[in-house]
Coordinates of C-alpha atoms and ligand atoms in Angstrom, one line a residue:
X13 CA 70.7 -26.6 -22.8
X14 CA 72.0 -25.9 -19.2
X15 CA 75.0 -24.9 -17.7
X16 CA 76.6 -27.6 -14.6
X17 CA 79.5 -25.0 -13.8
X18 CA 78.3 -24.2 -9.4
X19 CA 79.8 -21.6 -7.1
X20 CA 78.6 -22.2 -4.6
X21 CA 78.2 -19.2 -2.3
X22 CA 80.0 -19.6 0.9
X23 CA 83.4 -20.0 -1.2
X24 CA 82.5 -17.1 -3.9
X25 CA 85.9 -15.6 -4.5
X26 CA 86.4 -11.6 -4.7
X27 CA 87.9 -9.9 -7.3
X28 CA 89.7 -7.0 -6.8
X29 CA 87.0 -4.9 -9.4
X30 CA 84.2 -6.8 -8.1
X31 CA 80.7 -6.6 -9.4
X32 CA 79.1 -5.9 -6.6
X33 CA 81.2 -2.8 -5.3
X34 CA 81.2 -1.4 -9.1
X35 CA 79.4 1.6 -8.3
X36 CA 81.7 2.5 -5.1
X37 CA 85.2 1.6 -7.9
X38 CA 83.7 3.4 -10.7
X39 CA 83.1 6.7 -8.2
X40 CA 86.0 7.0 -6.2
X41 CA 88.7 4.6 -7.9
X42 CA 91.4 4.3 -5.4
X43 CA 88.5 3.2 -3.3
X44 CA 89.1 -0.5 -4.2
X45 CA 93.0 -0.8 -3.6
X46 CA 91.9 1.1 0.5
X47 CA 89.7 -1.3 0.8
X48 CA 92.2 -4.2 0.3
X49 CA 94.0 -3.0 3.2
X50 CA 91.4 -4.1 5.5
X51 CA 89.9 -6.6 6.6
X52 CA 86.9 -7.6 5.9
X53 CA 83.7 -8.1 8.2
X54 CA 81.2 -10.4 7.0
X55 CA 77.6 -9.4 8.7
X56 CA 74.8 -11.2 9.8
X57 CA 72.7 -9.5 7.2
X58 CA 75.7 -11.0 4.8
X59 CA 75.7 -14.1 5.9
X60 CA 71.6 -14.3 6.1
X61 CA 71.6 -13.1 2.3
X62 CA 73.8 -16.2 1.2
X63 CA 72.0 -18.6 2.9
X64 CA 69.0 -17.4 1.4
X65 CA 70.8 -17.1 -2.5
X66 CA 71.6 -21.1 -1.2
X67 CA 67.6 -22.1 -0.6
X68 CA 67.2 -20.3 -3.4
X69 CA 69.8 -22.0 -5.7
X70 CA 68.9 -25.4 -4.9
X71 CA 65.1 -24.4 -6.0
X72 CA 66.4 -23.1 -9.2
X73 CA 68.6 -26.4 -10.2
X74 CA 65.6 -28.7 -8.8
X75 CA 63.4 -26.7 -11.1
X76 CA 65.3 -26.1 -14.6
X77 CA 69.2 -27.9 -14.3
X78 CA 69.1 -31.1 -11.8
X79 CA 65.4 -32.5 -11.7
X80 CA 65.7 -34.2 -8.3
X81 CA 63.7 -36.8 -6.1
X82 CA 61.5 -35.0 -3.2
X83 CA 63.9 -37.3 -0.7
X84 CA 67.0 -35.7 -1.9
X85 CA 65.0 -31.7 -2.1
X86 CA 64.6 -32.1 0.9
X87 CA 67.0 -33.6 2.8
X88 CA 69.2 -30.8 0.8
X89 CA 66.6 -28.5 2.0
X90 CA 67.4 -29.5 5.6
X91 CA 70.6 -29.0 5.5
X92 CA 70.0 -25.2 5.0
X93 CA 67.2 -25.0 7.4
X94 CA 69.7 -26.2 10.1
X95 CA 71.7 -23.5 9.6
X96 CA 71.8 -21.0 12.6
X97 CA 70.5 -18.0 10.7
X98 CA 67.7 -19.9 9.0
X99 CA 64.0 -18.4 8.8
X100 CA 60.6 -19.4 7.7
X101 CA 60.6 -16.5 5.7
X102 CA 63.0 -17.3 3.2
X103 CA 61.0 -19.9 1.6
X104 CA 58.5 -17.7 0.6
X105 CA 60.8 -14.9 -0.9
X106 CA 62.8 -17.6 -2.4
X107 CA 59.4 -19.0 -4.3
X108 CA 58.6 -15.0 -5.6
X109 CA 62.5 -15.0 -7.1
X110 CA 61.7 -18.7 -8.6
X111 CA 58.1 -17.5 -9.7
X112 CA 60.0 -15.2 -11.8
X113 CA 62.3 -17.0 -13.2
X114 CA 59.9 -19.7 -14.4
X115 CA 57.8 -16.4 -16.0
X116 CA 60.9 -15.9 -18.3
X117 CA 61.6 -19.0 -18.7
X118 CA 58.3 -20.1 -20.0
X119 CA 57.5 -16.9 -22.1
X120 CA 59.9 -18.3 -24.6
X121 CA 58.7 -20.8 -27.5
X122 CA 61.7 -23.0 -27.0
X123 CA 63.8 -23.9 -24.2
X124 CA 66.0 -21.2 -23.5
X125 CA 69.7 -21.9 -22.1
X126 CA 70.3 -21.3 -18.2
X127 CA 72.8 -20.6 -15.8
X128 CA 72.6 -20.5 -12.3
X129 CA 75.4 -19.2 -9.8
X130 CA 77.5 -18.5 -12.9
X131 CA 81.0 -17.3 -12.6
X132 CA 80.9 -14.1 -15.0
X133 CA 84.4 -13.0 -16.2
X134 CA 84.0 -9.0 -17.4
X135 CA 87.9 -9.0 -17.2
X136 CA 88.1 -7.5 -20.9
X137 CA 86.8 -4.3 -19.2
X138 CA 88.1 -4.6 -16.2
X139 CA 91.1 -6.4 -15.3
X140 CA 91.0 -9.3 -13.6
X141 CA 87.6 -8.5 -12.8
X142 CA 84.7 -11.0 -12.5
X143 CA 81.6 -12.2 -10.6
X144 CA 78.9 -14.4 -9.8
X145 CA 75.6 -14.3 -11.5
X146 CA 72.1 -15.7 -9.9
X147 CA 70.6 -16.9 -13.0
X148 CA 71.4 -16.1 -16.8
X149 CA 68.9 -17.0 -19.3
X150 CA 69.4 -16.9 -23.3
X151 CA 66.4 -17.8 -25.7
X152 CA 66.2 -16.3 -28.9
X153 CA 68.5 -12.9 -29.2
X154 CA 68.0 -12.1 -26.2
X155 CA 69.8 -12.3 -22.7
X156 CA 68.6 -11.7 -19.4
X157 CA 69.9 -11.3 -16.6
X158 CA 68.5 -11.5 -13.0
X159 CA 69.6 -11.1 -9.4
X160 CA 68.0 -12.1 -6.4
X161 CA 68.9 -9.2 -3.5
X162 CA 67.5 -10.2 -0.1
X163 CA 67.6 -7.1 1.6
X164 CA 65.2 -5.4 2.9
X165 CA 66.8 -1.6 3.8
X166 CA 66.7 0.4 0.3
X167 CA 65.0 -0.8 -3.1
X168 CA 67.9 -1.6 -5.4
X169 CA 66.6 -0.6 -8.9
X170 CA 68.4 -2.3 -12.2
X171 CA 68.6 1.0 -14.3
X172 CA 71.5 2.3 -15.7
X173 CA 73.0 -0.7 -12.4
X174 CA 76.4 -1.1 -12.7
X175 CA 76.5 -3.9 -11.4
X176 CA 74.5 -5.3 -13.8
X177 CA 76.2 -4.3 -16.6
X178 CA 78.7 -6.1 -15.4
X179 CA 77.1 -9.3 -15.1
X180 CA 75.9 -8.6 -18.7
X181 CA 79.1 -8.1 -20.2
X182 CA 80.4 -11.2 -18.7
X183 CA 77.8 -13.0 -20.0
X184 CA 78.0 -11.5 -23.1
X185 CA 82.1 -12.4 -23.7
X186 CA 81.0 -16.2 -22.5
X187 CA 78.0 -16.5 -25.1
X188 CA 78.4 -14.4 -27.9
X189 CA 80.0 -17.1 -30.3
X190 CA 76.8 -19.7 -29.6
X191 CA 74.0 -17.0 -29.6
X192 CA 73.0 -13.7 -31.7
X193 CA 72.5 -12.0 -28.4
X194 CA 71.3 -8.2 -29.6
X195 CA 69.1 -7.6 -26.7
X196 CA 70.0 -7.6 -22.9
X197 CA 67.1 -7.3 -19.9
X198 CA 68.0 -6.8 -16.5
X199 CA 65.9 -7.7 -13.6
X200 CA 66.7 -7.2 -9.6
X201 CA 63.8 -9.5 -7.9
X202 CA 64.0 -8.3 -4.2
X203 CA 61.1 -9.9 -2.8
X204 CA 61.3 -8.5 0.8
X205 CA 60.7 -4.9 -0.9
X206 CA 58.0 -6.7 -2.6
X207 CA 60.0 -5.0 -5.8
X208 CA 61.0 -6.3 -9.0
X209 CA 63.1 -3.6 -11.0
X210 CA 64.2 -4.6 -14.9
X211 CA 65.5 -2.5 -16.9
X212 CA 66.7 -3.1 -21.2
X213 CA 69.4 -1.9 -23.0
X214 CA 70.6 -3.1 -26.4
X215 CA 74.1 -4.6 -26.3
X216 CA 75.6 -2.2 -28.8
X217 CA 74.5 0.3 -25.3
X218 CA 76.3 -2.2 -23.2
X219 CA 79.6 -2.6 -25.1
X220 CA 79.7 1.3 -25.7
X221 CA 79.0 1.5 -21.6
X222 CA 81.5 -1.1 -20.7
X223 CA 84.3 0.5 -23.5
X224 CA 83.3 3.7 -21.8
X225 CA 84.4 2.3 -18.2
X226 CA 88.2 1.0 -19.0
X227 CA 90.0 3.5 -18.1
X228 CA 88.6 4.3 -15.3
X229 CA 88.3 0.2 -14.7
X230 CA 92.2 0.9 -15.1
X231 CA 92.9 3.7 -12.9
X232 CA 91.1 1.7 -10.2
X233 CA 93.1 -1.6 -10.2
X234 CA 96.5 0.8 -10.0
X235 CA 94.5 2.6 -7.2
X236 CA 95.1 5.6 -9.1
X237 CA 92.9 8.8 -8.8
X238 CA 90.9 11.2 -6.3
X239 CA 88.7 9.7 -3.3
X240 CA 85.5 11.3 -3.7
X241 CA 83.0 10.6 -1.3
X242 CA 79.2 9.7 -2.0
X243 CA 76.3 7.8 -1.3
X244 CA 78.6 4.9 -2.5
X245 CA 80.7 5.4 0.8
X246 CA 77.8 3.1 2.9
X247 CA 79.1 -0.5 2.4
X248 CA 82.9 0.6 1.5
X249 CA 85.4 -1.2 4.3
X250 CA 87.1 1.8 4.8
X251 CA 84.1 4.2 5.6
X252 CA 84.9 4.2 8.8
X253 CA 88.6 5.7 8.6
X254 CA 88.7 7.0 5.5
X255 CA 90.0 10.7 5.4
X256 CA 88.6 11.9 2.8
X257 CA 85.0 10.9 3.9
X258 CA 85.9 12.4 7.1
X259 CA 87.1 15.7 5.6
X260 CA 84.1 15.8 3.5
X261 CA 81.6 16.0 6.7
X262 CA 84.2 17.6 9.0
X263 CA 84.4 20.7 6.1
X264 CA 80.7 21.7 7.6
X265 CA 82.8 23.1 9.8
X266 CA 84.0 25.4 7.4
X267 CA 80.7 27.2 7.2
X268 CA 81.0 29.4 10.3
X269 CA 83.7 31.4 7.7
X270 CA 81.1 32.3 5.3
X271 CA 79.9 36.0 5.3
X272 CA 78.3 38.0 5.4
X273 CA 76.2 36.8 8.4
X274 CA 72.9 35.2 6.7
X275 CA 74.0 31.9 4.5
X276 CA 72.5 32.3 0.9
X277 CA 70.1 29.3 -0.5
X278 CA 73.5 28.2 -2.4
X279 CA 74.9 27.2 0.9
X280 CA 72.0 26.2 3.0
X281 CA 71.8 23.9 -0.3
X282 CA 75.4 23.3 -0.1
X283 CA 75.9 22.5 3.5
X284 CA 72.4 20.0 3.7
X285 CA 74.1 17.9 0.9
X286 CA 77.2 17.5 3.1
X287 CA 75.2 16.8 5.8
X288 CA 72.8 14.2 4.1
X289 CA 75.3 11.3 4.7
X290 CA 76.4 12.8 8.5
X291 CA 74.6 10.9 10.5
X292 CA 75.2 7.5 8.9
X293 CA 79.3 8.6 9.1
X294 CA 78.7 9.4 12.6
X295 CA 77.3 6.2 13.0
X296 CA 79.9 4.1 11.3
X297 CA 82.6 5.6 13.7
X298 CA 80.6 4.8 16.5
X299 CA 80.5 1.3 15.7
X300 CA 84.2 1.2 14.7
X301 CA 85.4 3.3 18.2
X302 CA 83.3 0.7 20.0
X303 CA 84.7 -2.4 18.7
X304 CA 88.1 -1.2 19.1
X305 CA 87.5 -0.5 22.9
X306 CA 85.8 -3.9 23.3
X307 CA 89.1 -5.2 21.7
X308 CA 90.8 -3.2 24.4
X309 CA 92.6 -0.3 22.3
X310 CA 92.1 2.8 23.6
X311 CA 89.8 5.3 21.7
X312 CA 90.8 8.8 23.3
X313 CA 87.5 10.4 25.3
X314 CA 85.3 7.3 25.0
X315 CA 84.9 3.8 26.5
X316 CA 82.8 1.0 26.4
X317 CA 79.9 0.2 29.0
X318 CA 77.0 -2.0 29.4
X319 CA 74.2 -0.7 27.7
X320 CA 71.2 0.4 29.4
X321 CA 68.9 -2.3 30.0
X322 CA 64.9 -3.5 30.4
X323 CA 63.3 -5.2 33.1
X324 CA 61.6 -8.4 31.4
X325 CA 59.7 -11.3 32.4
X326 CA 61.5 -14.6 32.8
X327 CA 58.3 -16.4 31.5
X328 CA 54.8 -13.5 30.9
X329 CA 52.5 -17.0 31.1
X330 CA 52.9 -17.9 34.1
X331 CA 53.5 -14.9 35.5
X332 CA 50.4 -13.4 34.1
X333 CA 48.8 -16.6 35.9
X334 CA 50.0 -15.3 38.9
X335 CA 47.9 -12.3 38.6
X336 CA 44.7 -14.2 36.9
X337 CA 44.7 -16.1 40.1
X338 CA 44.8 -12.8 42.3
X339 CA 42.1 -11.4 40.8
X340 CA 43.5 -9.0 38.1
X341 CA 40.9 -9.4 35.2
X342 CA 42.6 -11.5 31.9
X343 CA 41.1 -8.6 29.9
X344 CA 42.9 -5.8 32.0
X345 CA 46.4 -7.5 31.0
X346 CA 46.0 -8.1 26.8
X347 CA 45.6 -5.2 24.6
X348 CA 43.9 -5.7 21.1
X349 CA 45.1 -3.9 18.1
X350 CA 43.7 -3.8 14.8
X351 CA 46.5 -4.8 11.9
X352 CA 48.1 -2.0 9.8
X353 CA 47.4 -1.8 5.9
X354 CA 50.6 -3.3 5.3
X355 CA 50.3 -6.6 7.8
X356 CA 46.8 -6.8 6.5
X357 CA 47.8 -7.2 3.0
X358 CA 50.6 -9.5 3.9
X359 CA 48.0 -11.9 5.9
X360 CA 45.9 -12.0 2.6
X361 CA 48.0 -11.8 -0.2
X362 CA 48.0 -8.2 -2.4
X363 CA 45.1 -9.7 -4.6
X364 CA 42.8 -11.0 -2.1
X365 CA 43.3 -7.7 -0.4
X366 CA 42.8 -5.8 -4.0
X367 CA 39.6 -8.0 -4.2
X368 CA 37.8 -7.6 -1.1
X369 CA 39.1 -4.3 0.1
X370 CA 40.1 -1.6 -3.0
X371 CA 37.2 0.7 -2.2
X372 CA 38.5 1.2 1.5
X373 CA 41.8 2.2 0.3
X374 CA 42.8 5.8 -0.9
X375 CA 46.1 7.4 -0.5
X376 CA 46.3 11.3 0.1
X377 CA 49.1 13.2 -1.5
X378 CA 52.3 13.1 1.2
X379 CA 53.1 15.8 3.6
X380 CA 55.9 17.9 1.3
X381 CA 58.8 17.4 1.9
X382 CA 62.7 18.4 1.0
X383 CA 64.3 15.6 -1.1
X384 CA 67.5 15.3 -3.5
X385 CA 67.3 16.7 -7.0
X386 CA 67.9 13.2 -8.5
X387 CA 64.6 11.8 -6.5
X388 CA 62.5 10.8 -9.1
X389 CA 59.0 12.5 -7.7
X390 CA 58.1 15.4 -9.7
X391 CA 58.7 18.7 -7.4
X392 CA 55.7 20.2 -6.4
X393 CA 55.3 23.3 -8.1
X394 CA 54.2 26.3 -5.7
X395 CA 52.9 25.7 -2.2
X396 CA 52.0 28.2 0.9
X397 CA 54.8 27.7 3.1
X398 CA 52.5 28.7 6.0
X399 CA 50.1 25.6 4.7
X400 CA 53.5 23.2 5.0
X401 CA 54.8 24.4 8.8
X402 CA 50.9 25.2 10.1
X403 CA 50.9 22.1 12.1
X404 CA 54.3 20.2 12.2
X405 CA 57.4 20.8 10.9
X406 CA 58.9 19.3 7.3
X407 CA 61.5 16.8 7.2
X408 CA 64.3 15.9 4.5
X409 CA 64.1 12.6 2.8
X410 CA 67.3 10.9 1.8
X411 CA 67.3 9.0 -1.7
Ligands
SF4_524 S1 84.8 5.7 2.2 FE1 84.0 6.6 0.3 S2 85.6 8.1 -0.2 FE2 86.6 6.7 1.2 S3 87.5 5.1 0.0 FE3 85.5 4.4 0.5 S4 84.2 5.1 -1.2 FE4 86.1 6.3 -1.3

């Protein structure tokens, strides 16, 4: 059995309790009211990620939903792959999210039921709330859920995802009367981290979790409550203005009133966890001040200039000819350098490099270094400091 219902991704409706900001809502709930209030910027990296949930869309439907002709695949295909922001690339990732899929798919006995780009209402929990999920698949009890994430800045793991839960809880309300669903498992496939995070959880866990989330579901639809600033500040619309966040990293300030005149290890821990998220605030003000300069408003102290630029050739071939021809020897112009570990095993695929190259591969324990207490590395027990700083200095490592 398989679902026809397509949202298609350029006209995805928001909710105001959407999915996809759940974890930003659920931490600072008058976060999503602010963020009505302005407007929203959709990036490249946006706009690149939903033409690749497209390519990847029409894979799924050709594959389990709307068998279709190789004329009309591809001339679909085309389509995409004339849009501005198209690449290569994304037809690979988009097969390792579909290679998935099809494992689930055919580790059942029977056909399972799919969805693909389902609309997800989770409004029971929280209202009005709803979303739209990449694939859904029911076979037997159980319910999965997957999400294809092509970005490529942090690793987006599925456990404990709220996001997830979400999506699960909508599917859940949808399906419940046609299948015994007792089982739910998650999956984020995110093939430019080459990761592929699931996670399980039985639904009596889910409904308890999403019963467990309506009032403060409730609290933020009436923008109710305290802002508290987070990690979960990064893709908020208002982290560029928002007061509190700003009041959060300006309070470092505040430090130069502590006494006696050496900081205990409670502050220095204090103060680095304020300053953990500094530089990317800094950074996000940058970017607004500028684009309100280039928009002519005035931004008190700072204005916008052409950036500093590099000389470059207007074509290196024929230029490079140029010197060929006056005697400069071709070898003195190219450099040749060997391939990293990583680029290598892209060029051969992880288990043709596993194959022919295992033994020349070791990794050596990492240089120590300071990270969060939620990272999940173990902490190494007891070092010599003098061993750590002999050569180079530490760093800290964000999440
Ligand atoms: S920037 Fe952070 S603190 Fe401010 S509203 Fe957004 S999530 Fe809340």
């Amino acid at each position: 059995m398989t679902d026809q219902i397509k949202v298609p991704l350029a006209n995805r409706a928001h909710a105001l309790l959407g999915s996809s900001s759940a974890h930003r809502w659920l931490n600072c709930t008058p976060s999503a009211r602010l963020e009505e209030t302005i407007p929203e910027v959709i990036s490249e990296y946006a706009e690149e990620g939903g033409l690749a949930h497209e390519i990847a869309e029409l894979k799924l439907r050709k594959q389990f939903i709307e068998p279709m002709g190789p004329r009309i695949f591809s001339s679909n295909l085309k389509k995409l792959q004339n849009r501005k922001l198209y690449d290569a690339e994304m037809l690979i990732h988009t097969e390792t999210y579909l290679d998935y899929v099809s494992s689930i798919v055919h580790g059942f006995n029977a056909p399972p039921y799919i969805a693909i780009e389902k609309k997800l209402d989770y409004g029971t929990y929280a209202p009005e709330g709803f979303g739209t999920g990449d694939c859904i698949i029911i076979g037997g009890n159980t319910l999965h859920v997957i999400d294809f994430k092509y970005g490529k800045g942090v690793p987006v793991s599925a456990e404990e995802n709220p996001q997830m839960k979400l999506y699960a809880l909508g599917a859940y309300t949808a399906y419940s009367i046609l299948y015994p669903i007792e089982t739910i498992k998650m999956a984020i496939v995110q093939p430019r981290k080459d990761t592929v995070s699931e996670y399980e959880i039985s639904i009596n866990d889910l409904l308890a979790w999403g019963e467990s989330i309506k009032p403060i579901a409730q609290k933020a639809f009436n923008g109710e409550g305290e802002f508290v600033p987070g990690d979960h500040c990064r893709f908020c619309h208002a982290k560029s203005l928002c007061r509190a966040r700003s009041e959060f990293h300006t309070a470092l300030e505040d430090c130069h009133m502590m006494k006696p005149p050496l900081i205990s290890n409670d502050e220095v821990g204090e103060i680095l966890v304020r300053a953990q998220n500094l530089a990317g605030w800094v950074k996000d003000l940058e970017e607004y001040a500028l684009s309100e300069c280039l928009k002519g408003v005035e931004i008190p102290n700072w204005k916008a200039v052409e950036g500093r630029s590099k000389r470059q050739f207007t074509d290196q071939d024929e230029a490079f000819k140029v010197l060929i021809a006056n005697d400069i020897k071709k070898a003195m112009l190219y450099t040749r350098e060997p391939l990293t570990l990583a680029a290598t095993e892209k060029l051969l695929g992880k288990a043709r490099f596993r194959e022919l190259l295992a033994e020349y591969v070791n990794t050596p324990p990492g240089k120590p270094t300071l990270a969060p207490i939620s990272d999940k590395r173990e902490a190494i027990k007891q070092i010599d400091p003098a061993e750590i700083f002999k050569n180079e200095n530490g760093g800290i490592e964000n999440e």
